[in-house]
GROMACS .gro file of C-alpha atoms in nm:
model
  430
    1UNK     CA    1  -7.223  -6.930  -8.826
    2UNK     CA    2  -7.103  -7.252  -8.704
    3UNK     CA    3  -6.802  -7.331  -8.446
    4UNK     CA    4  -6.501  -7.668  -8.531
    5UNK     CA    5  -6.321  -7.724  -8.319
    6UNK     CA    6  -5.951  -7.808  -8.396
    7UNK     CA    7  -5.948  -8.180  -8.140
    8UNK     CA    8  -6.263  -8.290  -8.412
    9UNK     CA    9  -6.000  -8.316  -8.662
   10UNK     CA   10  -5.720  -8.480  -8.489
   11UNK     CA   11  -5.537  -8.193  -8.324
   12UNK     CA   12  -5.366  -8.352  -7.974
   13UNK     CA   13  -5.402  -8.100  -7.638
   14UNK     CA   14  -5.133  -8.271  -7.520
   15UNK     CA   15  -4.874  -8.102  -7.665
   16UNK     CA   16  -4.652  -8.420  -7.697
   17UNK     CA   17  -4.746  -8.473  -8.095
   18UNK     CA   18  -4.685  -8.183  -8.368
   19UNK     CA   19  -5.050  -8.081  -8.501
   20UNK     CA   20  -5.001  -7.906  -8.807
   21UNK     CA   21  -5.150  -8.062  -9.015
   22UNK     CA   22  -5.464  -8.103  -8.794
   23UNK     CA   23  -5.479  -7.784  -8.753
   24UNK     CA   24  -5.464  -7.668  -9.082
   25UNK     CA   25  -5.707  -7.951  -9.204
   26UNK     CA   26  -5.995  -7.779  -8.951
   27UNK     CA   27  -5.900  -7.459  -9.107
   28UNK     CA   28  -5.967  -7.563  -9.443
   29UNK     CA   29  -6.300  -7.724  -9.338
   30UNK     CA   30  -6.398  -7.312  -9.128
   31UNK     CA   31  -6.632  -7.183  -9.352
   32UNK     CA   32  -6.659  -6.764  -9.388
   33UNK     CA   33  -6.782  -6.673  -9.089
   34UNK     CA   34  -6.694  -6.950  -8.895
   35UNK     CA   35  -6.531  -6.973  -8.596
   36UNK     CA   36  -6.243  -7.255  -8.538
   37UNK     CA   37  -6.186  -7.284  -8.173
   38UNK     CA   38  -5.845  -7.398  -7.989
   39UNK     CA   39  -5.933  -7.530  -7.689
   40UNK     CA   40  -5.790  -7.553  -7.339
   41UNK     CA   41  -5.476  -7.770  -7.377
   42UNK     CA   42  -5.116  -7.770  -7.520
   43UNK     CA   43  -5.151  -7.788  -7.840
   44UNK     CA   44  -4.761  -7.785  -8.038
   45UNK     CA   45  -4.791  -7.664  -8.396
   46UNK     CA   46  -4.568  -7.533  -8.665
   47UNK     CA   47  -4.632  -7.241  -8.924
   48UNK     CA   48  -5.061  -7.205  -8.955
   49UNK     CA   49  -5.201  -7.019  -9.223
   50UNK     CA   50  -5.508  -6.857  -9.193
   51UNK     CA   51  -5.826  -6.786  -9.464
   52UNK     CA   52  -6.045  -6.521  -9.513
   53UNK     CA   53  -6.373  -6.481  -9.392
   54UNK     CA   54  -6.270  -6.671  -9.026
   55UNK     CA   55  -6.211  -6.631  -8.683
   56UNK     CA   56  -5.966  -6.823  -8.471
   57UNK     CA   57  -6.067  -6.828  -8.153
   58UNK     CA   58  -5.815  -6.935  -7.813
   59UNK     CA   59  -6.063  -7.058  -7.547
   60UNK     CA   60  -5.926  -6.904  -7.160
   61UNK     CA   61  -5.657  -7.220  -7.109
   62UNK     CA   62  -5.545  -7.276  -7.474
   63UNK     CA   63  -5.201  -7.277  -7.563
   64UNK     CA   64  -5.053  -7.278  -7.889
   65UNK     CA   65  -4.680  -7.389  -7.848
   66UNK     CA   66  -4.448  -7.273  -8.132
   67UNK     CA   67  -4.243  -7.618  -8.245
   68UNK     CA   68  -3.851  -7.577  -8.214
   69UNK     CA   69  -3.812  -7.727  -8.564
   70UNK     CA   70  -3.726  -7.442  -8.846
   71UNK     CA   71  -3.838  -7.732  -9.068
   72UNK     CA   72  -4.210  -7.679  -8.962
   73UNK     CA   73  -4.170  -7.286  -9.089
   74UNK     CA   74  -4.162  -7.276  -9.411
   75UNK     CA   75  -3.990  -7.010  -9.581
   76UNK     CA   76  -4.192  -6.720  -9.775
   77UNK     CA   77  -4.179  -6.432  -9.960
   78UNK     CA   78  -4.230  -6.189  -9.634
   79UNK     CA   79  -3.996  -5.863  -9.505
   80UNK     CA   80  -3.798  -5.885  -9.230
   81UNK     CA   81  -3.683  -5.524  -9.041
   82UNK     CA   82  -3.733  -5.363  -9.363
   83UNK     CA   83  -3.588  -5.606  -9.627
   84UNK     CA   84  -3.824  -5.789  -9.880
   85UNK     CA   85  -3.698  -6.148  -9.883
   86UNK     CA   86  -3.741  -6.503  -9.763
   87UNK     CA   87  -3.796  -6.572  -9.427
   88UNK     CA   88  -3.936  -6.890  -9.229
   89UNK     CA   89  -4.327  -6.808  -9.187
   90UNK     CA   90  -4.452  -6.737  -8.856
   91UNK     CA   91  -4.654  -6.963  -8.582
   92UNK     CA   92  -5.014  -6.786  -8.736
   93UNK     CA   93  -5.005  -6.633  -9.082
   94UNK     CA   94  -5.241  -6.425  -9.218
   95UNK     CA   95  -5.150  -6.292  -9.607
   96UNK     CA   96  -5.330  -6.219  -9.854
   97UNK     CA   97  -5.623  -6.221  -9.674
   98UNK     CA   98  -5.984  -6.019  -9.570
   99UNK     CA   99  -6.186  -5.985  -9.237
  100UNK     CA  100  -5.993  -6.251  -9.027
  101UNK     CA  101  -6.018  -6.280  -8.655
  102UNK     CA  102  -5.826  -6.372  -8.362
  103UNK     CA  103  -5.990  -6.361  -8.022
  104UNK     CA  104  -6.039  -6.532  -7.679
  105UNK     CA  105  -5.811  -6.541  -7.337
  106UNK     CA  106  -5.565  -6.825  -7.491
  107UNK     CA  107  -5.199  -6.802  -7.558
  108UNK     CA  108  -4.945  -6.824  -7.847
  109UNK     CA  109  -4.657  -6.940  -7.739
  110UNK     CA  110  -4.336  -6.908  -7.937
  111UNK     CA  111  -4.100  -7.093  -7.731
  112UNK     CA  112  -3.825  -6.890  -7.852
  113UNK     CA  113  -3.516  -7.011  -7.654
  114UNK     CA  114  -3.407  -7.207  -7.883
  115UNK     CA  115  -3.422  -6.929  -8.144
  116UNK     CA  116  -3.283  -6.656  -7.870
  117UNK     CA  117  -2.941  -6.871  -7.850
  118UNK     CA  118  -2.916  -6.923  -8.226
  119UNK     CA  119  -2.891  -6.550  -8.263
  120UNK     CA  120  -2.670  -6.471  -7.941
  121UNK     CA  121  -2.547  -6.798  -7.790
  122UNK     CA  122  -2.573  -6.920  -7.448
  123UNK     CA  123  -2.390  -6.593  -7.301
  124UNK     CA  124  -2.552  -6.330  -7.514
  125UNK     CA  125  -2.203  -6.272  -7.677
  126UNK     CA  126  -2.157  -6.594  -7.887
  127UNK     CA  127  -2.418  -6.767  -8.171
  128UNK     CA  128  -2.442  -6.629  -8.490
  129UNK     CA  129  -2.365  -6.308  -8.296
  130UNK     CA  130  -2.077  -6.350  -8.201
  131UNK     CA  131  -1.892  -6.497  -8.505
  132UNK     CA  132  -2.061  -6.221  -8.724
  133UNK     CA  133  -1.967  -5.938  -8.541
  134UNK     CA  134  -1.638  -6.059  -8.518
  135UNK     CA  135  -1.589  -6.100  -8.907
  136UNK     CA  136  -1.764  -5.726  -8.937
  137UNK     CA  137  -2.083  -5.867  -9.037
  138UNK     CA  138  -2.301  -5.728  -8.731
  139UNK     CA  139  -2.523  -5.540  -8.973
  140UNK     CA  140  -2.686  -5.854  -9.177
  141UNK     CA  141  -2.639  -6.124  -8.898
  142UNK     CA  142  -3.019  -6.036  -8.775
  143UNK     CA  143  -3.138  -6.124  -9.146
  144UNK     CA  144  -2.920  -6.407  -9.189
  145UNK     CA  145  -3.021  -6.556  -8.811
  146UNK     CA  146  -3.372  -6.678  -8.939
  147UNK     CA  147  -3.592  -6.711  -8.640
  148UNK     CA  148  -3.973  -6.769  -8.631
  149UNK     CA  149  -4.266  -6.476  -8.505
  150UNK     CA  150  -4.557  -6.546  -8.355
  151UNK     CA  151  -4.790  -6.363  -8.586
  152UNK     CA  152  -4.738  -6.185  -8.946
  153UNK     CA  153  -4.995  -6.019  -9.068
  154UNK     CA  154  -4.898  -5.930  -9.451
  155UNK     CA  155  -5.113  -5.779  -9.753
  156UNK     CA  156  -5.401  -5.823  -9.595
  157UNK     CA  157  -5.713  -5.590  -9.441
  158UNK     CA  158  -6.004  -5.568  -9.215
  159UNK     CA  159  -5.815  -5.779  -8.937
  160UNK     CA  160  -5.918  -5.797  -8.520
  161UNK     CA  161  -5.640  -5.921  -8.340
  162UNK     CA  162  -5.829  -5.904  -7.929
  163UNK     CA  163  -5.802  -6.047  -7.597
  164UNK     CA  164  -5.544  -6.344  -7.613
  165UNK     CA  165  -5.176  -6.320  -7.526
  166UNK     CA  166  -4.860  -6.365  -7.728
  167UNK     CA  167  -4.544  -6.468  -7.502
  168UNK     CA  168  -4.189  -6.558  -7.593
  169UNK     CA  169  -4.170  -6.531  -7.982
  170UNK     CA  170  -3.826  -6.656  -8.162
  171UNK     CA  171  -3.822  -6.313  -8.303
  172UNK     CA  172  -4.077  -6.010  -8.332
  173UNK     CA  173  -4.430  -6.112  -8.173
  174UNK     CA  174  -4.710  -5.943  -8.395
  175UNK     CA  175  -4.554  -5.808  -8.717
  176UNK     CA  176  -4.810  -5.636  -8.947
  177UNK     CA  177  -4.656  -5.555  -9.265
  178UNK     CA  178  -4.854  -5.419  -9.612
  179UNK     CA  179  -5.209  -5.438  -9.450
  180UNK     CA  180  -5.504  -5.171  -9.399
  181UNK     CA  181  -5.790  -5.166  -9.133
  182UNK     CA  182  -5.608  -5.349  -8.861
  183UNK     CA  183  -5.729  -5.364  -8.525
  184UNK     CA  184  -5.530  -5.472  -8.210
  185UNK     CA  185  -5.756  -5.481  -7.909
  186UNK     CA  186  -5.648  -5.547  -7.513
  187UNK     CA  187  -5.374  -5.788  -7.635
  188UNK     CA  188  -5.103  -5.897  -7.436
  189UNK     CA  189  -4.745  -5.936  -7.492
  190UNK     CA  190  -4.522  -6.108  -7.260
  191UNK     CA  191  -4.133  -6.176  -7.355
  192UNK     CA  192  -3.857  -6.188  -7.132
  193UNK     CA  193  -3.534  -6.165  -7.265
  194UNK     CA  194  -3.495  -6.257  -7.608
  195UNK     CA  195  -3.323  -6.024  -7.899
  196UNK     CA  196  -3.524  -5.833  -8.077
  197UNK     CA  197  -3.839  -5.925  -7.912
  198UNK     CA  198  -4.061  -5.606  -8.010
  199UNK     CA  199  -4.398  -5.687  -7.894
  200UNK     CA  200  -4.620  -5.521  -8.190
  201UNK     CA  201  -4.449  -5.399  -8.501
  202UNK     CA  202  -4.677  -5.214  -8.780
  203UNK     CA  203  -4.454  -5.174  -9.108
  204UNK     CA  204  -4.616  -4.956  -9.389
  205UNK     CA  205  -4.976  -5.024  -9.297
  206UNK     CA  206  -5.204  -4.760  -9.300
  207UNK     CA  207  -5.531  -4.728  -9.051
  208UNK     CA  208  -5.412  -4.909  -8.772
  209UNK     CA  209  -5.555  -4.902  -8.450
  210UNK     CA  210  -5.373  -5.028  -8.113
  211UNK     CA  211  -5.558  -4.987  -7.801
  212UNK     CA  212  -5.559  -5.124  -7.459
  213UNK     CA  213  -5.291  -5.341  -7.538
  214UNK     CA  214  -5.051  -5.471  -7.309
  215UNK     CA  215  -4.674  -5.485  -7.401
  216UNK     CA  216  -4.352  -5.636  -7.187
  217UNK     CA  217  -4.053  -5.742  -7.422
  218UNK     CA  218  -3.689  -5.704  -7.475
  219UNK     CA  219  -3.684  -5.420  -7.760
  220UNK     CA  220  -3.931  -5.177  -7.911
  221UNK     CA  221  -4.265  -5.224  -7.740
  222UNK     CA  222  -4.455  -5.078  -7.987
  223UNK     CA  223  -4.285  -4.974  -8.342
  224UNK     CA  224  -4.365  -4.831  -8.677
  225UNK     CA  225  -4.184  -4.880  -8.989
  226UNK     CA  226  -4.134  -4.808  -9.353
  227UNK     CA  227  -3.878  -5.061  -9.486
  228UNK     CA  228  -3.531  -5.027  -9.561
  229UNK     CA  229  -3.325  -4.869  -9.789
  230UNK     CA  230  -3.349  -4.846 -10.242
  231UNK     CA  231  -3.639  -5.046 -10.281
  232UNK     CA  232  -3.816  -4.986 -10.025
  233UNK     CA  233  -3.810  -4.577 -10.129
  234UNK     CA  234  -3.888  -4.701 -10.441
  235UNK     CA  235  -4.242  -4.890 -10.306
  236UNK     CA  236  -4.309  -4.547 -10.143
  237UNK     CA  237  -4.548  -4.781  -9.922
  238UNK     CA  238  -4.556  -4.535  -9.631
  239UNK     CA  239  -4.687  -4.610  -9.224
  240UNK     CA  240  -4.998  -4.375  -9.177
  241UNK     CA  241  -5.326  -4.300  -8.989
  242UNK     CA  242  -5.184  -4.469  -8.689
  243UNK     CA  243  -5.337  -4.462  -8.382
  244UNK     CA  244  -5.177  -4.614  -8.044
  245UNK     CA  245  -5.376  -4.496  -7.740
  246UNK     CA  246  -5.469  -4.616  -7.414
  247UNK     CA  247  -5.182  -4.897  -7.382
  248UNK     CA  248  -4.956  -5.024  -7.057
  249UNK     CA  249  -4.582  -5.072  -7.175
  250UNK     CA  250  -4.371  -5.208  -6.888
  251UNK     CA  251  -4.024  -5.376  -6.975
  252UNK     CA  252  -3.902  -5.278  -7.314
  253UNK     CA  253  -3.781  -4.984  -7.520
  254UNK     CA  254  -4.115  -4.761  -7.522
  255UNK     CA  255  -4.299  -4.649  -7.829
  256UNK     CA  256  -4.076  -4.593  -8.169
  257UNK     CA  257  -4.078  -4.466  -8.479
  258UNK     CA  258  -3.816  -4.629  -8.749
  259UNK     CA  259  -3.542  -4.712  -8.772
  260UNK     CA  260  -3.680  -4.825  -9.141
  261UNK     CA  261  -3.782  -4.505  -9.257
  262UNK     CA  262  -3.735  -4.504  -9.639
  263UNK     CA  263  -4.113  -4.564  -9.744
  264UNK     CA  264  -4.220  -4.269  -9.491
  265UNK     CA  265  -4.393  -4.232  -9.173
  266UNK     CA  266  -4.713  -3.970  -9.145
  267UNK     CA  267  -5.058  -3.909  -8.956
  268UNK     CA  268  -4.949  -4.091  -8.629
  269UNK     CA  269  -5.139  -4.035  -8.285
  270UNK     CA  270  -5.020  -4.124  -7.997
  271UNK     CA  271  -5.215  -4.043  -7.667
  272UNK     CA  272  -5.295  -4.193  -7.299
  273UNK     CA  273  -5.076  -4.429  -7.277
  274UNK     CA  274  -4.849  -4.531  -6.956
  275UNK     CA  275  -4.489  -4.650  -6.923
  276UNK     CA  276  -4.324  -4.837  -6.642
  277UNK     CA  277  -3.967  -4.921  -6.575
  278UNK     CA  278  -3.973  -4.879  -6.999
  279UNK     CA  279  -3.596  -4.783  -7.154
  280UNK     CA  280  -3.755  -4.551  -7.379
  281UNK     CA  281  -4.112  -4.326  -7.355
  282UNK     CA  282  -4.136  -4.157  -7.725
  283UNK     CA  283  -3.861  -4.234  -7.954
  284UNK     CA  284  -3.747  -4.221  -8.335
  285UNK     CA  285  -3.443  -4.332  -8.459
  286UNK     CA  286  -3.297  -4.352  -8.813
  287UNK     CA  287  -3.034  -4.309  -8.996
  288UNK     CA  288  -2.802  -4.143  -9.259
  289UNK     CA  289  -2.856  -4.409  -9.521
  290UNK     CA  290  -3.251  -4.445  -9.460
  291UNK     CA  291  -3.435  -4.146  -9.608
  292UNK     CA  292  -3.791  -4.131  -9.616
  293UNK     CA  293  -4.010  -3.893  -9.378
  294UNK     CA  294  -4.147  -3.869  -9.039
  295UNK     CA  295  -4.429  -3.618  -9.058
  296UNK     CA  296  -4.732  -3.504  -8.859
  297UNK     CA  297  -4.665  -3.649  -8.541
  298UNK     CA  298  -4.884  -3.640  -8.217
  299UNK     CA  299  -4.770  -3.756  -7.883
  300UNK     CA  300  -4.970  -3.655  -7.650
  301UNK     CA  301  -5.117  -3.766  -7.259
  302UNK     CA  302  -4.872  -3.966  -7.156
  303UNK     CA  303  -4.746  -4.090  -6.821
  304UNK     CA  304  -4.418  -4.223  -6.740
  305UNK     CA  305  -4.234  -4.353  -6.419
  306UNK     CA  306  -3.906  -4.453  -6.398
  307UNK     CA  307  -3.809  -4.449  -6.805
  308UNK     CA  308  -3.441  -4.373  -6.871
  309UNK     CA  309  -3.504  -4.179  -7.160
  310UNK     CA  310  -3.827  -4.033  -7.204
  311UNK     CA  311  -3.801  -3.859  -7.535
  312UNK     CA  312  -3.524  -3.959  -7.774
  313UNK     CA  313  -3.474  -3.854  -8.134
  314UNK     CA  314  -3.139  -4.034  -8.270
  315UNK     CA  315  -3.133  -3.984  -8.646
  316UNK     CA  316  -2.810  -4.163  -8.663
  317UNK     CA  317  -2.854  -4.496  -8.478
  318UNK     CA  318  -2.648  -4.763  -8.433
  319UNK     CA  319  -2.358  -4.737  -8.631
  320UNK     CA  320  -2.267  -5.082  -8.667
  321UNK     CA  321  -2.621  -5.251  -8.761
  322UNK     CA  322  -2.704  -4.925  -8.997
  323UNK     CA  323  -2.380  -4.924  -9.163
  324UNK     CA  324  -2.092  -5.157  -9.145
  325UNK     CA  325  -1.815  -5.274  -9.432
  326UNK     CA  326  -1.966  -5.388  -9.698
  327UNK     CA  327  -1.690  -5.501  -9.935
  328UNK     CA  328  -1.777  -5.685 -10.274
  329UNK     CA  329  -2.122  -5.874 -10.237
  330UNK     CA  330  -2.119  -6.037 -10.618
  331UNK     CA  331  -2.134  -6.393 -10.436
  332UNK     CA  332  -2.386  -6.292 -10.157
  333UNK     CA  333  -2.730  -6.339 -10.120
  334UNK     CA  334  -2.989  -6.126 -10.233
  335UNK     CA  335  -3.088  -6.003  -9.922
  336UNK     CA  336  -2.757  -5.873  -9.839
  337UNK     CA  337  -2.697  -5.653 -10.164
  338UNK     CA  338  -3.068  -5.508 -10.044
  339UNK     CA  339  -2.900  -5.399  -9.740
  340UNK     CA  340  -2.620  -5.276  -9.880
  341UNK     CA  341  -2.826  -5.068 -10.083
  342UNK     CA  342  -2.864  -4.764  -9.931
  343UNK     CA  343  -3.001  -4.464  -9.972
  344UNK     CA  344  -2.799  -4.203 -10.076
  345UNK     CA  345  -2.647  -3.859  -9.986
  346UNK     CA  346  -2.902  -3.584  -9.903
  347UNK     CA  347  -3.164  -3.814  -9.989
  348UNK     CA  348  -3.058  -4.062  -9.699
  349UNK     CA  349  -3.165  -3.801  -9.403
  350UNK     CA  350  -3.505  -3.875  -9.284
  351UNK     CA  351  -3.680  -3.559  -9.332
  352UNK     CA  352  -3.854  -3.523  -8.925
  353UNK     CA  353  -4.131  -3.228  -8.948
  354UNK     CA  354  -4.454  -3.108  -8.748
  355UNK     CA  355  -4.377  -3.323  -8.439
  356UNK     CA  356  -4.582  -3.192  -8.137
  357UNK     CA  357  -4.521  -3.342  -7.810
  358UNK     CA  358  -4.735  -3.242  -7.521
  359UNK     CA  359  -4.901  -3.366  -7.175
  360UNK     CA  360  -4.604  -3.574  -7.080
  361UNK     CA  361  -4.580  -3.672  -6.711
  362UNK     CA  362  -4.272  -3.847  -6.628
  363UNK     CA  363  -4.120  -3.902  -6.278
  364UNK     CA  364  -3.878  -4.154  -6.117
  365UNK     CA  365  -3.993  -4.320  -5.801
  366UNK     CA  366  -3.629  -4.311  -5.664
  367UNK     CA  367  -3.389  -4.029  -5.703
  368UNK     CA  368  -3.171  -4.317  -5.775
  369UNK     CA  369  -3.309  -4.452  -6.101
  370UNK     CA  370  -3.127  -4.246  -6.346
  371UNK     CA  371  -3.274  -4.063  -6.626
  372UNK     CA  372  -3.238  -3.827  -6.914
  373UNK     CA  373  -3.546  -3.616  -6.976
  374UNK     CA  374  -3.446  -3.521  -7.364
  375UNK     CA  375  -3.146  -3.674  -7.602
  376UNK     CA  376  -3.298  -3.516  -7.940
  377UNK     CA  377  -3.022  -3.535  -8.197
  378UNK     CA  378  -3.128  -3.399  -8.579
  379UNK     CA  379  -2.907  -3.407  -8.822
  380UNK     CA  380  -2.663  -3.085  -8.860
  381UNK     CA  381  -2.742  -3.070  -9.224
  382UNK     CA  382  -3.126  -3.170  -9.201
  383UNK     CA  383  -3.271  -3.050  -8.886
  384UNK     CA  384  -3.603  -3.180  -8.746
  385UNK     CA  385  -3.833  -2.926  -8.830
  386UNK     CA  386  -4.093  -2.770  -8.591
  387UNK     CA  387  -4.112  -2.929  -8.291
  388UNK     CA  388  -4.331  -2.843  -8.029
  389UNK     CA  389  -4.293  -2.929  -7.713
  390UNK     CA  390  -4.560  -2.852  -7.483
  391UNK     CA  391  -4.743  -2.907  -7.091
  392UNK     CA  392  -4.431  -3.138  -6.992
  393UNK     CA  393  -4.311  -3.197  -6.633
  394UNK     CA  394  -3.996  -3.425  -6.599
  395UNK     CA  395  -3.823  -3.555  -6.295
  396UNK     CA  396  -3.501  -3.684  -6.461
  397UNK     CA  397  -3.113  -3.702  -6.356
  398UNK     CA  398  -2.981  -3.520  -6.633
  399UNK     CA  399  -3.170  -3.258  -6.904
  400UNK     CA  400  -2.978  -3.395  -7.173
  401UNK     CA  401  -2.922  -3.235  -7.520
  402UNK     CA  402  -3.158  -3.091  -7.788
  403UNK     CA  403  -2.991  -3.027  -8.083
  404UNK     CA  404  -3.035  -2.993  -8.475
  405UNK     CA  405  -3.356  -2.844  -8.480
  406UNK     CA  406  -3.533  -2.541  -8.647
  407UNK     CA  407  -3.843  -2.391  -8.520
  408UNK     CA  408  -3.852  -2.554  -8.136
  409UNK     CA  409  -4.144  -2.473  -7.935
  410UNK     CA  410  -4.107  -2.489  -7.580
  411UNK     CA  411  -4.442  -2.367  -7.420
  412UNK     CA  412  -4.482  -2.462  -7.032
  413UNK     CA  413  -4.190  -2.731  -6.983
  414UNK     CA  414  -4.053  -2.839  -6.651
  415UNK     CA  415  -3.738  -3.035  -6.561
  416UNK     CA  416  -3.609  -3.060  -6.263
  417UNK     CA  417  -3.262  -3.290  -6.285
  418UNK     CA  418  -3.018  -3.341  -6.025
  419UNK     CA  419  -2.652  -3.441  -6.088
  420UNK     CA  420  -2.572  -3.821  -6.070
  421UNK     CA  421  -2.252  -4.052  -6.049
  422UNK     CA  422  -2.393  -4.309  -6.262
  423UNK     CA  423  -2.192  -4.350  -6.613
  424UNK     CA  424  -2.454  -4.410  -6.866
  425UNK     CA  425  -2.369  -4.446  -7.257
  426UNK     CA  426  -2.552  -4.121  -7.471
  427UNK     CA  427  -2.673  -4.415  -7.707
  428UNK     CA  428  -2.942  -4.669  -7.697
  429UNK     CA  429  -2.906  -4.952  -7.935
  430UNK     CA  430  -3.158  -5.201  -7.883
   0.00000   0.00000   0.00000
């Protein structure tokens, strides 16, 4: 095996000069089972893609600063929150690949600003946003807004992701989307406060394995997904044997299943993991237009301390983003006549069985710090079916609501909730 390293071939730590194309030169010179090292420095770079057979490795110190050109993303075929279609390539890309690693104590940086007030403005009410919304377009300005992630993994398998950290991506941070044998190891996400930030997204992969990872962002922490809508029921491409244990989430919105649903979701275990200060604990949403399955869930071992909501089933989320006017779309792109291509009638409700929740811990360190211990809302017409939920102690504001569900199990559940002042909306949109 031999090491390069990326400064041999050009590549300034300075981060004053763009070093794409150094960078990608070294990584066409890695042999298989070679290691390319970043070392410590600055090192500004647009869209990287990767090769089978290597490891990239981020030396403790290394940085890896996403450029605030689009022009150094180039667009691909990729999918973006469930929609097949082109989008501007991420900082790292790894498709169409086999046994590819990235290790070491370095960061990727995504800069993502720049991208954060192209979606939402300086105010978080204007951009793209803003002028969407306010011509009834709030359900395809996220796909229209295109805005870089740090990492896509995408039809690829037998990939270690360990040990560095990925901070402030444009859009999601790790996004691993029509891959197998995927393993995320003590990684690190740190965002602030950019939209839809999710720190690790896994969309219709199947044996993935998250552990000791840990997650701050501004939206799902960790999420699981099936795509979106005709053709993505068509693919049938479901999310399964999924395992996300031993992880930290702090800032964020917890631990979700969906809202793309159509392919299916199955075989997901979810155990020993802690929240802190999270919006969410457990959650799936969906909704009427999504179909698909959620099926032989296990949530299990899990502490929580001050989450709003620590277990939330909304099965129709988000009215706005799921739905929306759609009028004629003959002149439109591609992408949006996807979207407007639902799933319909009975078929659109997400069939939610065999979901057994149990060994939850969650308390509030203030009885000022509102919470909700359940909002679980099946559908009327297509209840969740069998859910147990087991071994649970709550400290919350309010009980909530469980509704729309056949064959509930409640064996050993505690909540203790105390009235509260605080006006806080029944729905969670983020």
């Amino acid at each position: 095996m031999t090491e390069r390293n990326v400064c041999d071939f050009g590549a300034d730590p300075s981060g004053r000069l763009v070093s794409t194309a150094a960078i990608q030169r070294a990584i066409a010179e890695t042999g298989h089972n070679d290691t390319l090292v970043i070392p410590a420095g600055r090192f500004l770079t647009g869209s990287l893609f990767l090769k089978s057979g290597m490891t990239l490795h981020l030396e403790a110190g290394a940085q890896l600063l996403g450029s605030q050109s689009l022009d150094d993303y180039p667009l691909i075929d990729t999918r973006v929150a469930g929609i097949d279609m082109r989008w501007p390539a991420a900082i790292i890309n790894i498709i169409d690949c086999h046994d590819v690693s990235i290790t070491g104590g370095g960061t990727i940086d995504g800069q993502g600003l720049v991208w954060w007030q192209r979606f939402w403005g300086d105010d978080e009410r204007s951009g793209m946003l803003g002028d969407y919304s306010a011509r009834g377009l709030r359900w395809v300005v996220d796909y229209d807004c295109q805005r870089p992630r740090n990492i896509l993994v995408y039809e690829s398998e037998r990939i270690t992701l360990r040990d560095f950290t990925s901070r402030e991506s444009g859009f999601w941070n790790v996004h691993l989307c029509y891959s197998r044998h995927i393993t995320l190891d003590s990684v690190q996400i740190s965002n602030s406060a950019g939209p839809s930030t999710d720190g690790i997204d896994i969309d219709s992969c199947e044996q993935v394995r998250v552990e000791r990872c840990v997650v701050s962002c501004n939206d799902d922490n960790i999420c699981i997904k099936a795509g979106r809508g005709q053709e993505a029921a068509s693919k049938a491409r479901s999310a399964r044997d999924i395992v996300i244990r031993d992880c930290t989430l702090n800032s964020g919105s917890g631990i979700t299943l969906g809202s793309e649903t159509s392919g299916g979701i199955e075989r997901v275990l979810i155990e020993h993991n802690r929240f802190n200060g999270t919006g969410v604990g457990f959650r799936i949403k969906s909704a009427r237009n999504r179909g698909g399955f959620i099926r032989d869930i296990k949530v299990r071992h899990l502490q929580l301390v001050d989450v709003r909501f620590p277990v939330m089933i909304q099965l129709n989320w988000f009215a706005q983003y799921s739905y929306g006017e759609r009028g004629d779309l003959t002149d439109k792109p591609d992408h949006w006549r996807k979207l407007a291509d639902d799933v319909q009638g009975e078929a659109g409700l997400t069939h939610v069985s065999n979901l057994t929740l149990e060994n939850i811990s969650a308390r509030r360190s203030e009885s000022s710090v509102f919470s909700r211990a359940f909002f679980i809302e099946g559908y009327p017409d297509r209840p969740v079916s069998a859910l147990t939920l087991a071994s649970i102690v709550i400290d919350a504001s309010e009980f909530g609501k469980i509704s729309g569900v056949n064959g509930l199990v409640l064996h050993d559940v505690q909540v203790t909730a105390a009235d509260t002042t605080q006006d806080v909306n029944d729905t969670y949109e983020r």
